[in-house]
Short mmCIF file of C-alpha atoms in Angstrom, two decimals:
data_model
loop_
_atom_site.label_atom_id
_atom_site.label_comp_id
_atom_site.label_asym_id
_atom_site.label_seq_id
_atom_site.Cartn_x
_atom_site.Cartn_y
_atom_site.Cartn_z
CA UNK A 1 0.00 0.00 0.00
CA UNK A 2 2.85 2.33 1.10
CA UNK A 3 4.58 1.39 -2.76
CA UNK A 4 0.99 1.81 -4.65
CA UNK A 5 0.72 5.11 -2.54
CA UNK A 6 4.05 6.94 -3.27
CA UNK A 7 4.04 5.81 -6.93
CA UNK A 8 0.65 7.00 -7.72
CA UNK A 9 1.14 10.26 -10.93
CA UNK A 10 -1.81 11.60 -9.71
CA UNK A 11 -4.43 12.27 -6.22
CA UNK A 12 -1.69 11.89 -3.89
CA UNK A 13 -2.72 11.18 -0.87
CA UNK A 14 -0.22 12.64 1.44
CA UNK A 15 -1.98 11.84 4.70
CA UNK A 16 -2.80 8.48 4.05
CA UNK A 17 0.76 8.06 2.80
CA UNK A 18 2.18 9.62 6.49
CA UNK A 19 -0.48 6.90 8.41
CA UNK A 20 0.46 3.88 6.50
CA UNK A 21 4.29 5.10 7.31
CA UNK A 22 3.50 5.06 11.02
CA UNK A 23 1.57 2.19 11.47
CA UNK A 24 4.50 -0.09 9.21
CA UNK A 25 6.89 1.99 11.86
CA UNK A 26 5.14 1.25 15.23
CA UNK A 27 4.10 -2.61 14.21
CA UNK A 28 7.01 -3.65 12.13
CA UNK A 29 10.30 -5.11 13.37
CA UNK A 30 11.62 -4.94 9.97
CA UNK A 31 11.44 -3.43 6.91
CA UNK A 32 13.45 -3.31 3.23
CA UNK A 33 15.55 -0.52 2.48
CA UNK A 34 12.63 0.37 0.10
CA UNK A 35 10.69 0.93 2.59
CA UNK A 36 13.30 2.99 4.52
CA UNK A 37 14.00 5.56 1.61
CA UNK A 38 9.88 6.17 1.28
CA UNK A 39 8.98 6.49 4.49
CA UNK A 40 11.79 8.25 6.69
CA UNK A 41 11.69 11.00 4.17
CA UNK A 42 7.71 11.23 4.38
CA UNK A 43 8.01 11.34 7.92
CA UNK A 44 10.74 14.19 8.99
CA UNK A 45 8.76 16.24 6.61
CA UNK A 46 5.61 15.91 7.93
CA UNK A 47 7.72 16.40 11.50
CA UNK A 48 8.99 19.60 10.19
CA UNK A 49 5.23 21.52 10.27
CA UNK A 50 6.64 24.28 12.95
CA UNK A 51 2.42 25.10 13.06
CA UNK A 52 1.17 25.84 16.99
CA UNK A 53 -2.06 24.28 16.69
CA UNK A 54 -2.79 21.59 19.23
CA UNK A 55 -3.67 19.05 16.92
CA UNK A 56 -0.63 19.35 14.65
CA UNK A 57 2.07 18.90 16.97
CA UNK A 58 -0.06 15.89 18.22
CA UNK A 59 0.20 14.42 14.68
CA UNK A 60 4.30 15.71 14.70
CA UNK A 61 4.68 13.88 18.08
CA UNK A 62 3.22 10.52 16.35
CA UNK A 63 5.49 10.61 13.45
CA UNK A 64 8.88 11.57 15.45
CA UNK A 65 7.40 8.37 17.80
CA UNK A 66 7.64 6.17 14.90
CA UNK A 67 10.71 7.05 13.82
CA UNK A 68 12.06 6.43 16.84
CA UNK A 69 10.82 2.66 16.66
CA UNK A 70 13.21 1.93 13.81
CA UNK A 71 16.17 1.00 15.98
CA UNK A 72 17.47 -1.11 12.50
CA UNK A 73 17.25 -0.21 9.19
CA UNK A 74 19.40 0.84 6.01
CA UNK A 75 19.29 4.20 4.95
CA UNK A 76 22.24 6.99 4.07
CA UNK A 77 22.49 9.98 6.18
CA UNK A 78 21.34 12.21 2.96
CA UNK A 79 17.47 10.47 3.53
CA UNK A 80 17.40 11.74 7.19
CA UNK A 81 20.41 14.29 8.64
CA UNK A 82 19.47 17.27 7.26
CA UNK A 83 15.85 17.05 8.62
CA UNK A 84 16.26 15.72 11.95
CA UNK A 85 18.61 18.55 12.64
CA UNK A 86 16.19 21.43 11.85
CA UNK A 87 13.76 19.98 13.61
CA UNK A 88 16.36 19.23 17.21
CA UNK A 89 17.74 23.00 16.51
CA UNK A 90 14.84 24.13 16.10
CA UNK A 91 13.45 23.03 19.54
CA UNK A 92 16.35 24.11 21.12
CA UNK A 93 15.64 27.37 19.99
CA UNK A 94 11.68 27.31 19.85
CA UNK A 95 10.93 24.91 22.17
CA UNK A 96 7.74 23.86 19.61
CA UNK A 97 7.90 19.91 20.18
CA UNK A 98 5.89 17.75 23.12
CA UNK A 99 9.11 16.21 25.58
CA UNK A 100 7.86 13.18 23.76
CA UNK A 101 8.84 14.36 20.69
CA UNK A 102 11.21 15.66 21.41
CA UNK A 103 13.33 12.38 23.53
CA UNK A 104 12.05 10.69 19.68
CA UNK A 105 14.02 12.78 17.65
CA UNK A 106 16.90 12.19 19.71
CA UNK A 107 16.49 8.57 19.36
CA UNK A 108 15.95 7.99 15.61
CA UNK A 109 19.38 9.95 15.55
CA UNK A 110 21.19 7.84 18.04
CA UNK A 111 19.99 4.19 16.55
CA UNK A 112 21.98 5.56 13.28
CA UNK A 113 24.98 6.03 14.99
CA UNK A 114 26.25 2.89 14.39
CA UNK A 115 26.03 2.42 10.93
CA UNK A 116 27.76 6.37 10.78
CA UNK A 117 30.70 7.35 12.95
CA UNK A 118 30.14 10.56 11.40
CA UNK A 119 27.24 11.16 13.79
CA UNK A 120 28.86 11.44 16.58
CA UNK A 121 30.14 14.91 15.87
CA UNK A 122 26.81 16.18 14.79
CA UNK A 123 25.16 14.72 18.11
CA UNK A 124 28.23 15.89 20.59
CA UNK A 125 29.32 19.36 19.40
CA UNK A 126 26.46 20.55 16.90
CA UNK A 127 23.18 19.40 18.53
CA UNK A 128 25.21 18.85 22.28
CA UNK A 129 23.42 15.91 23.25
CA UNK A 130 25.08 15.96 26.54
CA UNK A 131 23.50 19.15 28.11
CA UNK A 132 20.26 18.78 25.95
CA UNK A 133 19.25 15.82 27.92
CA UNK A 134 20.09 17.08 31.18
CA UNK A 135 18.42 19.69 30.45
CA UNK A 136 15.09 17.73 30.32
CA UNK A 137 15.95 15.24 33.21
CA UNK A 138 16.49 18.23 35.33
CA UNK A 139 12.87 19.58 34.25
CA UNK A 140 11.60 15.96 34.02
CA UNK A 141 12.94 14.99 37.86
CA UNK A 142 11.66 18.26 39.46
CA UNK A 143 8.36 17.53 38.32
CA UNK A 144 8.14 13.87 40.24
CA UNK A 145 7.19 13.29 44.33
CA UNK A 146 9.99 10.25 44.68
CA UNK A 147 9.05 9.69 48.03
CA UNK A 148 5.13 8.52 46.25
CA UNK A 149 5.28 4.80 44.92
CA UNK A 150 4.25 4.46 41.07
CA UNK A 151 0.71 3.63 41.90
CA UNK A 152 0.44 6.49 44.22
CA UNK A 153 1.51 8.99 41.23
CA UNK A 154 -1.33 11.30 39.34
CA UNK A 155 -1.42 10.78 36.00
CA UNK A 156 0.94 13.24 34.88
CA UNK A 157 3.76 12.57 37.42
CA UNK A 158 3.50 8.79 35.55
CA UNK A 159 3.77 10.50 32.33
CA UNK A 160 7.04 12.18 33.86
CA UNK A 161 8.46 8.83 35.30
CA UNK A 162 7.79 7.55 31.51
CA UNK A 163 9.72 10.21 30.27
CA UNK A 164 12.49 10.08 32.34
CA UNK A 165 13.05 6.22 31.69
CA UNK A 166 12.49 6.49 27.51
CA UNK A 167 15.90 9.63 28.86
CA UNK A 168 17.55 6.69 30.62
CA UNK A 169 17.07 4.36 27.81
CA UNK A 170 18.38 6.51 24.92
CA UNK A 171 21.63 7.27 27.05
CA UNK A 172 22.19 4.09 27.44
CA UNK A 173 21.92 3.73 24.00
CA UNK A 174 24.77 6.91 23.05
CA UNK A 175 27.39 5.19 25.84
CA UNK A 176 26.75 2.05 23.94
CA UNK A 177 27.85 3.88 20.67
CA UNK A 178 29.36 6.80 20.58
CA UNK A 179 33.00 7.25 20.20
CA UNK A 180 33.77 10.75 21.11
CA UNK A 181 33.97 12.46 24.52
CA UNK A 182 32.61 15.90 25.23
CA UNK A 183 33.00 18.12 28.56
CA UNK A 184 29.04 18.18 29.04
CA UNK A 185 28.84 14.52 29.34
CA UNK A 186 30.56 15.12 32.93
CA UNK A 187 27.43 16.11 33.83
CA UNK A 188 25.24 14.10 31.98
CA UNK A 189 26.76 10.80 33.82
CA UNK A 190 26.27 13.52 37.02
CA UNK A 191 22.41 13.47 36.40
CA UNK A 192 22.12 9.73 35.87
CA UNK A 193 23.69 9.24 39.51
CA UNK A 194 21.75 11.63 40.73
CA UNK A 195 18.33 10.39 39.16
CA UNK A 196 19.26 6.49 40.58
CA UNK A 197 20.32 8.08 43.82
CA UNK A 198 16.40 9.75 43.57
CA UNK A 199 14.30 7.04 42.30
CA UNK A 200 16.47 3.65 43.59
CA UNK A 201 13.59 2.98 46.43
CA UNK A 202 10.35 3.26 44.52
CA UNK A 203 11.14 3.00 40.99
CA UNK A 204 13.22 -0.63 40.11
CA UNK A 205 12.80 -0.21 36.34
CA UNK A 206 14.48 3.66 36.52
CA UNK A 207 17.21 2.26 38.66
CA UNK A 208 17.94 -0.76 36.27
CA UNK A 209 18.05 1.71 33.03
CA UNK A 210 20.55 4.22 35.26
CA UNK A 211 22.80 1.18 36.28
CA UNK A 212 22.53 -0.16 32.57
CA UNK A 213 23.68 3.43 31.17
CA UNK A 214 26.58 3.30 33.78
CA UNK A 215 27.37 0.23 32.63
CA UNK A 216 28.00 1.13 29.04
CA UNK A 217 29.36 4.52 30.26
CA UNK A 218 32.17 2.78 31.84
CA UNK A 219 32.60 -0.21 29.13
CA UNK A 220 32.72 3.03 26.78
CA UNK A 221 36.39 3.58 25.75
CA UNK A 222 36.18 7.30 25.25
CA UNK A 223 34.07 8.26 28.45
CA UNK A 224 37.00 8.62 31.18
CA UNK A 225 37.63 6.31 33.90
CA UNK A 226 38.63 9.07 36.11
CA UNK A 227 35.26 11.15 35.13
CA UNK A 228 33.22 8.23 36.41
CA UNK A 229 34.89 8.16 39.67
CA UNK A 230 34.48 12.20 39.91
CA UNK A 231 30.79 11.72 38.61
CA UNK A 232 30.02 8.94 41.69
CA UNK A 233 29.00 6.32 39.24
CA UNK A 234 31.47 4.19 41.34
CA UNK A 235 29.95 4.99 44.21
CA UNK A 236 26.21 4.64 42.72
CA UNK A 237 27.09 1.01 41.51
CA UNK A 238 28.01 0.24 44.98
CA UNK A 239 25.23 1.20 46.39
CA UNK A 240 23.14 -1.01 43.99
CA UNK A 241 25.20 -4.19 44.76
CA UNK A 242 24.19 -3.56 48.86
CA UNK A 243 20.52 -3.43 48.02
CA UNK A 244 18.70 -6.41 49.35
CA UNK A 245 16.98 -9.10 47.13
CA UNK A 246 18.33 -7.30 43.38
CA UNK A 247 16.91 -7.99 40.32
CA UNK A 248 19.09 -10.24 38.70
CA UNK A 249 19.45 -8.72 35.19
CA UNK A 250 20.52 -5.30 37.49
CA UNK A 251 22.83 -7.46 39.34
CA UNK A 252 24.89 -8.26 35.75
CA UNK A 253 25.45 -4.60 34.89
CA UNK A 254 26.51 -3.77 38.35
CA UNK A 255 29.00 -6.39 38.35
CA UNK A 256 29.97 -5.87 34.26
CA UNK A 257 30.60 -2.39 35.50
CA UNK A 258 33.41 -3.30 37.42
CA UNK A 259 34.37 -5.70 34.91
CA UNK A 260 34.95 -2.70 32.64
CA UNK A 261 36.61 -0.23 34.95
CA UNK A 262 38.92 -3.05 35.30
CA UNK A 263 39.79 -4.51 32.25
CA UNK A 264 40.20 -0.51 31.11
CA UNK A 265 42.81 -0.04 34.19
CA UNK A 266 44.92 -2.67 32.70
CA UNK A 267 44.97 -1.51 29.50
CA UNK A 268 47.18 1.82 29.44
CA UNK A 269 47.00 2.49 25.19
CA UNK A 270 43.04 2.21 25.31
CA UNK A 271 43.10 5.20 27.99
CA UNK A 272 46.12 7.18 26.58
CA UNK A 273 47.40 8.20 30.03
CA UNK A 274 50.42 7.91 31.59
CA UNK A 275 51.40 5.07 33.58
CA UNK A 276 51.78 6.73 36.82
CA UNK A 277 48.37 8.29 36.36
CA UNK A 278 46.74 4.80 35.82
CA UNK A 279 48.32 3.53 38.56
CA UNK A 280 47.06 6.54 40.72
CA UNK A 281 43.53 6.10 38.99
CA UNK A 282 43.59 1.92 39.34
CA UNK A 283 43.87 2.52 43.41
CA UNK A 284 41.65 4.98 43.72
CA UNK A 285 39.14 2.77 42.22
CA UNK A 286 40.20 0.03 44.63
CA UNK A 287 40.29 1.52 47.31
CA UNK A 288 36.67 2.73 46.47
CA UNK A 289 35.59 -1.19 46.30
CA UNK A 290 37.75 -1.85 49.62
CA UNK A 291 35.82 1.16 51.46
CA UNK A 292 32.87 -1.01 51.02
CA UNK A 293 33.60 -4.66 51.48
CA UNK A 294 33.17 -5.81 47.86
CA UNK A 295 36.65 -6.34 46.61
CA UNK A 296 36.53 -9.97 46.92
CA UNK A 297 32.71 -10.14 45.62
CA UNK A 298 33.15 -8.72 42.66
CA UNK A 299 36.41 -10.51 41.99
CA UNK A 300 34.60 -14.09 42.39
CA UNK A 301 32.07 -13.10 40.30
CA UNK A 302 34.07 -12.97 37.49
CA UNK A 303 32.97 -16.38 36.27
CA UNK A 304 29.69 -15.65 36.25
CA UNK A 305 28.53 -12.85 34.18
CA UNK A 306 27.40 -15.24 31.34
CA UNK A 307 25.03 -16.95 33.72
CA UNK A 308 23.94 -13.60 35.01
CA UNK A 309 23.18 -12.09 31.83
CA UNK A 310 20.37 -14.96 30.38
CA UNK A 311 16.78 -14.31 30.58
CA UNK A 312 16.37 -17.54 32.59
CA UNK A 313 18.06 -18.37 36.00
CA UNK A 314 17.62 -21.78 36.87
CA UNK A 315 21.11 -22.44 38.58
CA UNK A 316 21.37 -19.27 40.42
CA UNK A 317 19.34 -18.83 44.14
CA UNK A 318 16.06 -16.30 43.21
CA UNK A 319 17.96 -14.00 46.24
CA UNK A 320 21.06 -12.75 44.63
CA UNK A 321 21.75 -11.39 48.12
CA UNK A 322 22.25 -14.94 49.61
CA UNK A 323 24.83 -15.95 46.49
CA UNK A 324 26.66 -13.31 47.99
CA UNK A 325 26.68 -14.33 51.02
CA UNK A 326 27.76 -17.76 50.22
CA UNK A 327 30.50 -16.64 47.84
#
């Protein structure tokens, strides 16, 4: 239908054309390259209406959600860049889009990334990821009662808290990927810690997307070791891993967290630094671990991140706590 529809000579429809985008967008785990060249196009210019009416940037919010369902597909930069930019910069500058919209945009960007290395210049220094989203975690987080548990919450605090882990799941997404550091990120990682640090008691699935980020963060060969020791990611990790009864999938990234900081340490050409500095850097991060008891924890876990990270558990206790223990 979306074929039949673009290739029609004449009575276009353009709004049917825009729906049937969506829907194969929002329902469809994959799609041809065909498909990709017709419909991201149709889309970002449909996103770029800049008109104030209610309905409209309803119908802008839809189409920047879709995009941001495609986390795979082929498609050169020249279908998409130029578009997805205007409409970021223009936010920045406007503030026009829904925060929905908005956290979409950034995503449809970010699952390109790594198919184009050349992205990650346009999303650090021209469209500055970094203090663009915590910008909107700051708004997003003041706008929450934390000490309220999710069923508690009015309808718009939920919409917040949904918000705030879509935030959490696209910067997991950039640590995963990107491949160039930038100043604002110190405070980026800053906000994540804080955000756990806010949400760790009544919110599990917030705290396992902030842990997750972390996790790539410090797997993340250009995000410095010594930033995420400044940042208290260390410290936020910790705190996770003394948490009664964790979720077991939490439990992995905690652990692989350490795992990276460690295997990073040991490897002085990946960090660039001098060898005195590493060695200053390797025991602070020890002594960190020491502070708290977990040296030898983590260290015997080593074996076990494999088992940790499967969907099914049938050889490890249900109360990760207790494995600890008996470890």
């Amino acid at each position: 239908m979306i074929i039949d529809e673009k290739e029609k000579k004449e009575g276009k429809n353009e709004k049917l054309l825009v729906d049937l985008c969506e829907c194969l967008f929002l329902l469809a785990g994959m799609f041809s390259s065909e498909l990709f060249s017709i419909c991201v196009p149709c889309l970002l210019k449909f996103a770029l209406k800049k008109d104030e009416e209610e309905e409209i940037i309803k119908e802008v919010e839809v189409a920047l959600l879709a995009l941001s369902n495609i986390v795979f597909g082929e498609g050169t930069k020249e279908l998409y860049l130029n578009e997805i930019k205007e409409i970021i910069l223009h936010h920045q500058e406007h503030q026009n889009l829904t925060r929905l919209a908005y956290q979409s945009a950034w995503d449809f960007l970010i699952f390109r990334l790594d198919n184009d290395e050349s992205l990650n210049e346009v999303i650090a220094n021209e469209l500055h990821f970094g203090r663009e989203s915590t910008k909107e975690l700051e708004v997003l987080t003041r706008n929450v009662d934390w000490k309220k548990k999710e069923e508690e919450m009015s309808k718009e605090e939920a919409n917040e808290v949904l918000l705030i882990t879509g935030w959490m799941k696209t910067i997991k997404s950039y640590f995963d990927s990107c491949k160039l550091w930038n100043e604002e990120y110190v405070e980026l990682i800053g906000s994540v810690v804080q955000i756990y640090r806010t949400a760790k008691d009544n919110y599990e699935e917030i705290r396992y997307w902030c842990v997750f980020s972390l996790r790539n963060a410090a797997g993340n060969g250009f995000v410095p070791v010594d930033e995420l020791l400044k940042s208290g990611a260390v410290d936020c990790v910790l705190e996770d891993i003394r948490k009664p009864r964790l979720n077991h999938e939490i439990t992995y990234h905690s652990l692989t967290f350490f795992e990276n900081i460690s295997r990073r340490l040991k490897r002085e050409k990946l960090e660039k630094m001098e060898e005195a500095k590493r060695k200053e850097l390797k025991r602070k991060v020890l002594e960190k671990i020491e502070e708290e008891g977990y040296e030898d924890i983590i260290t015997s876990f080593h074996g076990t991140f494999c088992l940790l990270s499967r969907k099914h558990y049938p050889l490890l206790s249900l109360d990760v706590s207790v494995y600890f223990v008996n470890v």
